[in-house]
């Protein structure tokens, strides 16, 4: 039985991942900023009798991170798996017009959250001589920057590069790091309440509107997030898993198309997982 700490478990990928580990008998700490909003997960946990504790954790708070990890160590003596899933989409906006507070909030959650949590668990994992840190990134990390998505794209580039750097630092320690890079999946990350208001007078209005619609449509048509959860479990169980793992048929197709385009040598695809194929495919 592994002891698993997961962030961002209210819905989507985090919820599916908590259930995937819980259903195979692991001890899971499923965290979110407001556990009162995690009733769906709590109901499933109670109905199925899973060993899953739904706990409060704001990944932007150093104090909460320290307390959470200390509590798990005191209770279970170890942390075997950390899944850094909590994230915010930011908004589609041009750099010239973007509210700086939105940019900073996006960085605090999407990058500094995984950074802080990784630092908190690493001393324990190194002493154990084993452990896996999984950072949920995005297939956006495989591409150059694109207009009106700078901040979100930057955070995901950083998460994947952080994962690679950590993996290099942890060679021979028994601790592994994996960046999961999904395409579009049907989650609530970009629902109507989280989408920005488009100013029709903005010189960037057409680009923002097109990008906003494309993201919303992609998520609405996305596959079940349980596919990403299965890919996370597979990567945790597979000592030979690459550091960066694409997940989703759309992600695989987009990266392959990019490889054949003008900038195709910028980065090669590794270990894709298709929406109908939840195991890691090496090629």
Short mmCIF file of C-alpha atoms in Angstrom, two decimals, residues 8-271:
data_model
loop_
_atom_site.label_atom_id
_atom_site.label_comp_id
_atom_site.label_asym_id
_atom_site.label_seq_id
_atom_site.Cartn_x
_atom_site.Cartn_y
_atom_site.Cartn_z
CA UNK A 8 -6.59 19.67 -6.85
CA UNK A 9 -8.99 16.78 -6.23
CA UNK A 10 -12.33 18.58 -6.31
CA UNK A 11 -13.06 17.47 -9.87
CA UNK A 12 -11.55 16.36 -13.15
CA UNK A 13 -8.11 14.79 -13.26
CA UNK A 14 -7.49 15.16 -9.52
CA UNK A 15 -10.73 13.46 -8.55
CA UNK A 16 -10.17 10.64 -11.05
CA UNK A 17 -6.60 10.15 -9.84
CA UNK A 18 -7.65 9.99 -6.18
CA UNK A 19 -10.18 7.31 -7.05
CA UNK A 20 -7.70 5.37 -9.22
CA UNK A 21 -5.19 5.09 -6.38
CA UNK A 22 -7.87 4.55 -3.73
CA UNK A 23 -9.55 1.74 -5.67
CA UNK A 24 -6.35 -0.25 -5.81
CA UNK A 25 -5.94 -0.08 -2.05
CA UNK A 26 -3.56 2.82 -1.55
CA UNK A 27 -3.81 5.31 1.30
CA UNK A 28 -4.75 8.58 -0.41
CA UNK A 29 -4.73 12.15 0.86
CA UNK A 30 -6.96 13.92 -1.66
CA UNK A 31 -6.57 17.65 -1.14
CA UNK A 32 -8.27 20.79 -2.38
CA UNK A 33 -8.60 24.39 -1.25
CA UNK A 34 -12.15 23.93 0.05
CA UNK A 35 -13.12 20.37 1.03
CA UNK A 36 -16.74 21.49 1.37
CA UNK A 37 -16.79 21.63 -2.43
CA UNK A 38 -15.51 18.06 -2.69
CA UNK A 39 -18.77 16.34 -1.84
CA UNK A 40 -18.79 14.32 -5.05
CA UNK A 41 -15.47 12.71 -4.18
CA UNK A 42 -16.51 12.25 -0.54
CA UNK A 43 -19.72 10.48 -1.58
CA UNK A 44 -17.85 8.02 -3.79
CA UNK A 45 -15.27 7.39 -1.08
CA UNK A 46 -17.98 6.61 1.47
CA UNK A 47 -19.98 4.45 -0.93
CA UNK A 48 -16.97 2.37 -1.96
CA UNK A 49 -15.25 2.35 1.43
CA UNK A 50 -11.99 3.71 0.04
CA UNK A 51 -9.00 4.65 2.18
CA UNK A 52 -9.14 8.24 0.96
CA UNK A 53 -9.00 11.29 3.23
CA UNK A 54 -10.37 14.50 1.75
CA UNK A 55 -8.30 17.34 3.22
CA UNK A 56 -7.85 21.09 2.84
CA UNK A 57 -4.71 22.32 1.10
CA UNK A 58 -4.03 25.59 -0.66
CA UNK A 59 -0.86 25.01 -2.71
CA UNK A 60 -0.04 28.72 -2.58
CA UNK A 61 0.39 28.55 1.22
CA UNK A 62 3.78 27.51 2.58
CA UNK A 63 2.30 26.98 6.04
CA UNK A 64 -0.46 24.68 4.79
CA UNK A 65 1.99 22.66 2.73
CA UNK A 66 4.33 22.24 5.70
CA UNK A 67 1.48 21.20 8.00
CA UNK A 68 -0.02 18.76 5.51
CA UNK A 69 3.23 16.93 4.82
CA UNK A 70 4.09 16.86 8.54
CA UNK A 71 0.67 15.40 9.36
CA UNK A 72 1.06 12.65 6.77
CA UNK A 73 4.53 11.77 7.98
CA UNK A 74 3.33 11.68 11.60
CA UNK A 75 0.38 9.45 10.68
CA UNK A 76 1.87 7.15 8.04
CA UNK A 77 5.61 7.61 8.35
CA UNK A 78 6.13 8.18 4.63
CA UNK A 79 4.99 9.79 1.40
CA UNK A 80 5.41 7.41 -1.54
CA UNK A 81 3.69 9.40 -4.29
CA UNK A 82 3.05 13.11 -4.75
CA UNK A 83 0.74 14.17 -7.60
CA UNK A 84 0.91 17.91 -8.22
CA UNK A 85 -2.35 18.37 -10.09
CA UNK A 86 -3.81 21.63 -8.74
CA UNK A 87 -3.88 24.28 -11.44
CA UNK A 88 -5.73 27.28 -12.78
CA UNK A 89 -6.23 28.14 -16.47
CA UNK A 90 -5.59 31.84 -16.20
CA UNK A 91 -7.41 33.64 -19.02
CA UNK A 92 -6.88 34.20 -22.71
CA UNK A 93 -5.44 37.71 -22.82
CA UNK A 94 -2.74 39.68 -24.57
CA UNK A 95 0.31 40.51 -22.50
CA UNK A 96 -0.31 44.22 -23.04
CA UNK A 97 -3.76 43.95 -21.46
CA UNK A 98 -3.36 41.13 -18.95
CA UNK A 99 -4.04 41.97 -15.31
CA UNK A 100 -0.74 41.33 -13.55
CA UNK A 101 -2.51 39.94 -10.49
CA UNK A 102 -4.04 37.21 -12.68
CA UNK A 103 -0.61 36.35 -14.06
CA UNK A 104 0.89 36.15 -10.58
CA UNK A 105 -1.97 33.99 -9.28
CA UNK A 106 -1.51 31.59 -12.19
CA UNK A 107 2.20 31.26 -11.49
CA UNK A 108 1.61 30.81 -7.75
CA UNK A 109 -0.69 27.84 -8.32
CA UNK A 110 0.64 26.22 -11.49
CA UNK A 111 4.38 26.52 -10.89
CA UNK A 112 5.19 27.55 -7.34
CA UNK A 113 2.68 25.03 -5.96
CA UNK A 114 4.50 22.01 -7.45
CA UNK A 115 7.82 23.62 -6.61
CA UNK A 116 6.91 24.03 -2.93
CA UNK A 117 5.32 20.62 -2.53
CA UNK A 118 8.23 18.85 -4.23
CA UNK A 119 10.65 20.54 -1.86
CA UNK A 120 8.47 19.55 1.10
CA UNK A 121 8.34 15.83 0.31
CA UNK A 122 11.82 15.32 -1.14
CA UNK A 123 13.73 15.00 2.17
CA UNK A 124 11.34 12.21 3.21
CA UNK A 125 11.47 10.44 -0.15
CA UNK A 126 15.28 10.55 -0.22
CA UNK A 127 15.45 9.09 3.29
CA UNK A 128 13.03 6.37 2.21
CA UNK A 129 15.19 5.66 -0.83
CA UNK A 130 12.13 5.69 -3.05
CA UNK A 131 9.19 7.81 -4.18
CA UNK A 132 7.57 9.31 -7.25
CA UNK A 133 6.65 12.92 -7.91
CA UNK A 134 4.12 13.40 -10.71
CA UNK A 135 3.63 16.92 -12.07
CA UNK A 136 0.55 17.45 -14.23
CA UNK A 137 1.72 19.71 -17.04
CA UNK A 138 0.20 20.08 -20.52
CA UNK A 139 0.97 19.23 -24.12
CA UNK A 140 1.35 23.02 -24.42
CA UNK A 141 4.81 22.47 -22.93
CA UNK A 142 5.87 20.91 -26.25
CA UNK A 143 5.32 24.06 -28.32
CA UNK A 144 6.70 27.59 -28.63
CA UNK A 145 4.72 30.39 -27.03
CA UNK A 146 1.41 31.35 -28.63
CA UNK A 147 -0.51 34.61 -28.60
CA UNK A 148 -2.86 35.43 -25.69
CA UNK A 149 -1.86 32.27 -23.81
CA UNK A 150 1.56 33.39 -22.61
CA UNK A 151 1.11 32.95 -18.86
CA UNK A 152 -0.57 29.54 -18.86
CA UNK A 153 1.89 28.29 -21.47
CA UNK A 154 4.84 29.60 -19.48
CA UNK A 155 3.71 27.85 -16.32
CA UNK A 156 3.36 24.52 -18.11
CA UNK A 157 6.75 24.88 -19.81
CA UNK A 158 8.21 25.52 -16.37
CA UNK A 159 6.48 22.50 -14.82
CA UNK A 160 7.89 20.15 -17.46
CA UNK A 161 11.36 21.70 -17.27
CA UNK A 162 11.22 21.57 -13.46
CA UNK A 163 10.40 17.87 -13.71
CA UNK A 164 13.36 17.22 -15.99
CA UNK A 165 15.73 19.14 -13.72
CA UNK A 166 14.49 17.35 -10.62
CA UNK A 167 14.86 13.97 -12.31
CA UNK A 168 18.45 14.80 -13.21
CA UNK A 169 19.21 15.90 -9.64
CA UNK A 170 17.65 12.77 -8.16
CA UNK A 171 19.54 10.22 -10.22
CA UNK A 172 20.52 7.21 -8.07
CA UNK A 173 18.36 8.32 -5.10
CA UNK A 174 15.46 5.97 -5.84
CA UNK A 175 13.16 8.97 -6.36
CA UNK A 176 11.61 9.51 -9.79
CA UNK A 177 9.88 12.51 -11.36
CA UNK A 178 7.33 12.40 -14.17
CA UNK A 179 5.61 15.23 -16.05
CA UNK A 180 2.24 14.16 -17.42
CA UNK A 181 1.37 16.29 -20.46
CA UNK A 182 -2.33 15.88 -21.34
CA UNK A 183 -4.19 17.24 -24.32
CA UNK A 184 -7.82 18.30 -23.97
CA UNK A 185 -9.91 16.38 -21.45
CA UNK A 186 -13.44 16.97 -20.21
CA UNK A 187 -12.81 18.84 -16.95
CA UNK A 188 -14.14 21.97 -15.26
CA UNK A 189 -10.86 23.90 -15.49
CA UNK A 190 -12.21 26.32 -18.11
CA UNK A 191 -15.90 26.53 -17.32
CA UNK A 192 -17.88 29.73 -17.92
CA UNK A 193 -17.11 31.13 -14.46
CA UNK A 194 -13.36 30.98 -15.16
CA UNK A 195 -13.33 32.49 -18.64
CA UNK A 196 -12.44 36.14 -18.96
CA UNK A 197 -14.59 38.89 -20.43
CA UNK A 198 -13.57 39.88 -23.95
CA UNK A 199 -13.39 43.62 -24.60
CA UNK A 200 -14.76 44.14 -28.13
CA UNK A 201 -12.75 47.37 -28.41
CA UNK A 202 -9.44 45.64 -27.77
CA UNK A 203 -7.06 45.42 -30.75
CA UNK A 204 -6.58 41.78 -29.70
CA UNK A 205 -10.31 40.96 -29.44
CA UNK A 206 -10.47 38.66 -32.47
CA UNK A 207 -7.44 36.63 -31.39
CA UNK A 208 -8.68 36.38 -27.79
CA UNK A 209 -12.18 35.33 -28.88
CA UNK A 210 -10.89 32.66 -31.27
CA UNK A 211 -8.48 31.23 -28.72
CA UNK A 212 -11.04 31.31 -25.93
CA UNK A 213 -13.57 29.45 -28.08
CA UNK A 214 -11.02 26.88 -29.25
CA UNK A 215 -10.04 26.04 -25.67
CA UNK A 216 -13.62 25.77 -24.50
CA UNK A 217 -14.57 23.60 -27.49
CA UNK A 218 -11.54 21.36 -27.02
CA UNK A 219 -12.34 20.75 -23.37
CA UNK A 220 -16.04 20.19 -24.08
CA UNK A 221 -15.13 17.53 -26.65
CA UNK A 222 -12.35 16.07 -24.53
CA UNK A 223 -12.06 12.48 -23.36
CA UNK A 224 -12.72 11.24 -19.84
CA UNK A 225 -10.10 12.43 -17.30
CA UNK A 226 -9.88 8.88 -15.96
CA UNK A 227 -7.56 8.24 -18.93
CA UNK A 228 -5.09 10.74 -17.47
CA UNK A 229 -5.48 9.13 -14.05
CA UNK A 230 -4.65 5.73 -15.56
CA UNK A 231 -1.57 7.22 -17.22
CA UNK A 232 -0.46 8.67 -13.88
CA UNK A 233 -0.83 5.30 -12.13
CA UNK A 234 1.05 3.59 -14.98
CA UNK A 235 3.92 6.09 -14.75
CA UNK A 236 4.12 5.64 -10.98
CA UNK A 237 4.29 1.87 -11.33
CA UNK A 238 6.77 1.83 -14.22
CA UNK A 239 10.38 2.42 -13.15
CA UNK A 240 11.32 2.89 -16.80
CA UNK A 241 8.74 5.62 -17.45
CA UNK A 242 10.17 8.59 -19.34
CA UNK A 243 10.20 11.90 -17.53
CA UNK A 244 7.72 13.51 -19.95
CA UNK A 245 4.62 11.57 -20.99
CA UNK A 246 2.06 12.83 -23.50
CA UNK A 247 -1.53 11.79 -22.80
CA UNK A 248 -4.38 11.96 -25.31
CA UNK A 249 -4.83 11.27 -29.00
CA UNK A 250 -5.12 15.00 -29.72
CA UNK A 251 -1.86 15.72 -27.91
CA UNK A 252 -0.06 12.96 -29.79
CA UNK A 253 -1.39 14.17 -33.15
CA UNK A 254 -0.58 17.82 -32.46
CA UNK A 255 2.99 17.08 -31.39
CA UNK A 256 3.55 14.79 -34.38
CA UNK A 257 2.26 17.49 -36.73
CA UNK A 258 4.57 20.00 -35.07
CA UNK A 259 7.55 17.67 -35.44
CA UNK A 260 7.02 17.64 -39.19
CA UNK A 261 6.60 21.39 -39.46
CA UNK A 262 9.22 24.12 -39.67
CA UNK A 263 10.11 23.92 -35.98
CA UNK A 264 9.81 20.15 -35.78
CA UNK A 265 13.29 19.67 -34.38
CA UNK A 266 12.55 21.93 -31.40
CA UNK A 267 11.43 18.99 -29.34
CA UNK A 268 10.59 15.38 -30.13
CA UNK A 269 7.55 13.53 -28.82
CA UNK A 270 8.09 10.90 -26.15
CA UNK A 271 5.87 8.14 -24.83
#
